[in-house]
Amino acid sequence: MTGQRAQHELIGCNDCGSGVSFSALACRHCGSREPAGPYVESSKERRLHRIEEKNDQTLIGMMVLCPGIGFFYGVVMVGAFAAFGYGLLGAIIGAPAGFIINVSRRLLG
Ligand SMILES: [Zn+2]
């Protein structure tokens, strides 16, 4: 017998301490419904969560701001009709710009 390789990593049950599969829905020994214990967000996960929230704001902000700037520029420099073209250009620039800001924030943070 070569021995069966464990398919699931065993963890100590949160309630009774017995070995229980991490993916188990309930502990085989004490019947605990949360053998892995209540899910706790690590500080890293919390931070990523906050960054993601900020990223959404950045993306929305850029997608409003850039077309706004383009539209304003178009109105001032060319005229109201062409302003829509500049607004569109702003949107085309703004979306990836927001995306790049978000990616760099994640890399730096
Ligand atoms: Zn247990």
PDB file of C-alpha atoms and ligand atoms in Angstrom:
ATOM      1  CA  MET A   1       0.000   0.000   0.000  1.00  0.00           C
ATOM      2  CA  THR A   2       1.417   3.327  -0.999  1.00  0.00           C
ATOM      3  CA  GLY A   3      -1.110   5.207   1.053  1.00  0.00           C
ATOM      4  CA  GLN A   4      -3.760   7.486  -0.270  1.00  0.00           C
ATOM      5  CA  ARG A   5      -2.768  11.068  -0.640  1.00  0.00           C
ATOM      6  CA  ALA A   6      -5.000  13.403   1.309  1.00  0.00           C
ATOM      7  CA  GLN A   7      -7.342  15.100  -1.074  1.00  0.00           C
ATOM      8  CA  HIS A   8      -8.312  17.815   1.299  1.00  0.00           C
ATOM      9  CA  GLU A   9      -6.154  19.643   3.723  1.00  0.00           C
ATOM     10  CA  LEU A  10      -7.253  18.921   7.247  1.00  0.00           C
ATOM     11  CA  ILE A  11      -7.700  21.740   9.670  1.00  0.00           C
ATOM     12  CA  GLY A  12      -8.527  21.721  13.339  1.00  0.00           C
ATOM     13  CA  CYS A  13     -12.252  22.036  13.915  1.00  0.00           C
ATOM     14  CA  ASN A  14     -13.099  25.413  15.291  1.00  0.00           C
ATOM     15  CA  ASP A  15     -15.255  23.848  17.995  1.00  0.00           C
ATOM     16  CA  CYS A  16     -13.729  20.511  18.966  1.00  0.00           C
ATOM     17  CA  GLY A  17     -10.270  20.680  17.452  1.00  0.00           C
ATOM     18  CA  SER A  18     -10.544  17.412  15.543  1.00  0.00           C
ATOM     19  CA  GLY A  19      -9.105  17.117  12.060  1.00  0.00           C
ATOM     20  CA  VAL A  20     -11.716  18.108   9.548  1.00  0.00           C
ATOM     21  CA  SER A  21     -11.583  18.864   5.853  1.00  0.00           C
ATOM     22  CA  PHE A  22     -11.403  22.537   5.093  1.00  0.00           C
ATOM     23  CA  SER A  23     -14.188  22.118   2.565  1.00  0.00           C
ATOM     24  CA  ALA A  24     -16.425  20.131   4.931  1.00  0.00           C
ATOM     25  CA  LEU A  25     -19.783  21.695   5.587  1.00  0.00           C
ATOM     26  CA  ALA A  26     -19.974  20.251   9.063  1.00  0.00           C
ATOM     27  CA  CYS A  27     -17.548  18.644  11.473  1.00  0.00           C
ATOM     28  CA  ARG A  28     -17.736  14.828  11.478  1.00  0.00           C
ATOM     29  CA  HIS A  29     -16.829  14.699  15.148  1.00  0.00           C
ATOM     30  CA  CYS A  30     -18.939  17.314  16.862  1.00  0.00           C
ATOM     31  CA  GLY A  31     -21.346  18.295  14.100  1.00  0.00           C
ATOM     32  CA  SER A  32     -20.257  21.916  14.146  1.00  0.00           C
ATOM     33  CA  ARG A  33     -21.728  23.774  11.217  1.00  0.00           C
ATOM     34  CA  GLU A  34     -18.634  25.948  10.894  1.00  0.00           C
ATOM     35  CA  PRO A  35     -15.684  23.622  11.390  1.00  0.00           C
ATOM     36  CA  ALA A  36     -13.402  26.151   9.693  1.00  0.00           C
ATOM     37  CA  GLY A  37     -14.622  28.869  11.992  1.00  0.00           C
ATOM     38  CA  PRO A  38     -16.355  32.031  10.918  1.00  0.00           C
ATOM     39  CA  TYR A  39     -14.753  33.550   7.861  1.00  0.00           C
ATOM     40  CA  VAL A  40     -12.424  36.313   8.881  1.00  0.00           C
ATOM     41  CA  GLU A  41     -11.107  38.791   6.364  1.00  0.00           C
ATOM     42  CA  SER A  42      -7.388  39.209   6.622  1.00  0.00           C
ATOM     43  CA  SER A  43      -6.043  42.725   6.755  1.00  0.00           C
ATOM     44  CA  LYS A  44      -4.697  42.234   3.239  1.00  0.00           C
ATOM     45  CA  GLU A  45      -8.137  41.306   1.978  1.00  0.00           C
ATOM     46  CA  ARG A  46      -9.658  44.276   3.753  1.00  0.00           C
ATOM     47  CA  ARG A  47      -7.105  46.527   2.127  1.00  0.00           C
ATOM     48  CA  LEU A  48      -7.772  45.062  -1.325  1.00  0.00           C
ATOM     49  CA  HIS A  49     -11.447  45.572  -0.671  1.00  0.00           C
ATOM     50  CA  ARG A  50     -10.896  49.228   0.116  1.00  0.00           C
ATOM     51  CA  ILE A  51      -8.717  49.648  -2.979  1.00  0.00           C
ATOM     52  CA  GLU A  52     -11.421  48.107  -5.106  1.00  0.00           C
ATOM     53  CA  GLU A  53     -13.976  50.500  -3.717  1.00  0.00           C
ATOM     54  CA  LYS A  54     -11.676  53.392  -4.491  1.00  0.00           C
ATOM     55  CA  ASN A  55     -11.073  51.965  -7.958  1.00  0.00           C
ATOM     56  CA  ASP A  56     -14.775  52.023  -8.716  1.00  0.00           C
ATOM     57  CA  GLN A  57     -14.921  55.655  -7.701  1.00  0.00           C
ATOM     58  CA  THR A  58     -11.873  56.434  -9.823  1.00  0.00           C
ATOM     59  CA  LEU A  59     -13.323  54.709 -12.844  1.00  0.00           C
ATOM     60  CA  ILE A  60     -16.663  56.470 -12.518  1.00  0.00           C
ATOM     61  CA  GLY A  61     -14.901  59.764 -11.860  1.00  0.00           C
ATOM     62  CA  MET A  62     -12.667  59.421 -14.899  1.00  0.00           C
ATOM     63  CA  MET A  63     -15.556  58.397 -17.102  1.00  0.00           C
ATOM     64  CA  VAL A  64     -17.475  61.491 -16.053  1.00  0.00           C
ATOM     65  CA  LEU A  65     -14.569  63.896 -15.817  1.00  0.00           C
ATOM     66  CA  CYS A  66     -12.803  63.145 -19.104  1.00  0.00           C
ATOM     67  CA  PRO A  67     -15.856  63.433 -21.351  1.00  0.00           C
ATOM     68  CA  GLY A  68     -16.783  66.527 -19.360  1.00  0.00           C
ATOM     69  CA  ILE A  69     -13.402  68.101 -20.037  1.00  0.00           C
ATOM     70  CA  GLY A  70     -13.559  67.051 -23.689  1.00  0.00           C
ATOM     71  CA  PHE A  71     -17.053  68.450 -24.044  1.00  0.00           C
ATOM     72  CA  PHE A  72     -16.083  71.703 -22.380  1.00  0.00           C
ATOM     73  CA  TYR A  73     -12.968  71.973 -24.533  1.00  0.00           C
ATOM     74  CA  GLY A  74     -15.052  71.328 -27.643  1.00  0.00           C
ATOM     75  CA  VAL A  75     -17.612  73.970 -26.715  1.00  0.00           C
ATOM     76  CA  VAL A  76     -14.942  76.572 -26.029  1.00  0.00           C
ATOM     77  CA  MET A  77     -12.618  75.801 -28.930  1.00  0.00           C
ATOM     78  CA  VAL A  78     -14.812  74.490 -31.710  1.00  0.00           C
ATOM     79  CA  GLY A  79     -18.490  74.807 -30.978  1.00  0.00           C
ATOM     80  CA  ALA A  80     -21.349  72.873 -29.481  1.00  0.00           C
ATOM     81  CA  PHE A  81     -21.707  70.354 -32.286  1.00  0.00           C
ATOM     82  CA  ALA A  82     -18.083  69.244 -32.311  1.00  0.00           C
ATOM     83  CA  ALA A  83     -18.180  69.213 -28.521  1.00  0.00           C
ATOM     84  CA  PHE A  84     -19.953  65.868 -28.643  1.00  0.00           C
ATOM     85  CA  GLY A  85     -17.019  64.476 -30.554  1.00  0.00           C
ATOM     86  CA  TYR A  86     -14.631  65.776 -27.920  1.00  0.00           C
ATOM     87  CA  GLY A  87     -16.861  64.386 -25.208  1.00  0.00           C
ATOM     88  CA  LEU A  88     -16.693  60.998 -26.885  1.00  0.00           C
ATOM     89  CA  LEU A  89     -12.941  61.328 -27.182  1.00  0.00           C
ATOM     90  CA  GLY A  90     -12.807  62.102 -23.462  1.00  0.00           C
ATOM     91  CA  ALA A  91     -14.807  58.962 -22.727  1.00  0.00           C
ATOM     92  CA  ILE A  92     -12.461  56.909 -24.910  1.00  0.00           C
ATOM     93  CA  ILE A  93      -9.473  58.326 -23.029  1.00  0.00           C
ATOM     94  CA  GLY A  94     -11.119  58.397 -19.612  1.00  0.00           C
ATOM     95  CA  ALA A  95     -12.087  54.729 -19.342  1.00  0.00           C
ATOM     96  CA  PRO A  96      -8.604  53.272 -19.936  1.00  0.00           C
ATOM     97  CA  ALA A  97      -7.035  56.112 -17.959  1.00  0.00           C
ATOM     98  CA  GLY A  98      -9.182  55.192 -14.965  1.00  0.00           C
ATOM     99  CA  PHE A  99      -8.291  51.571 -15.523  1.00  0.00           C
ATOM    100  CA  ILE A 100      -4.571  52.362 -15.581  1.00  0.00           C
ATOM    101  CA  ILE A 101      -4.876  54.386 -12.384  1.00  0.00           C
ATOM    102  CA  ASN A 102      -6.653  51.464 -10.756  1.00  0.00           C
ATOM    103  CA  VAL A 103      -4.045  48.930 -11.853  1.00  0.00           C
ATOM    104  CA  SER A 104      -1.155  51.118 -10.732  1.00  0.00           C
ATOM    105  CA  ARG A 105      -2.854  51.710  -7.392  1.00  0.00           C
ATOM    106  CA  ARG A 106      -3.127  47.968  -6.898  1.00  0.00           C
ATOM    107  CA  LEU A 107       0.510  47.444  -7.865  1.00  0.00           C
ATOM    108  CA  LEU A 108       1.747  50.227  -5.616  1.00  0.00           C
ATOM    109  CA  GLY A 109      -0.602  49.522  -2.723  1.00  0.00           C
TER     110      GLY A 109
HETATM  111 ZN    ZN B   1     -15.750  19.537  15.578  1.00  0.00          ZN
END
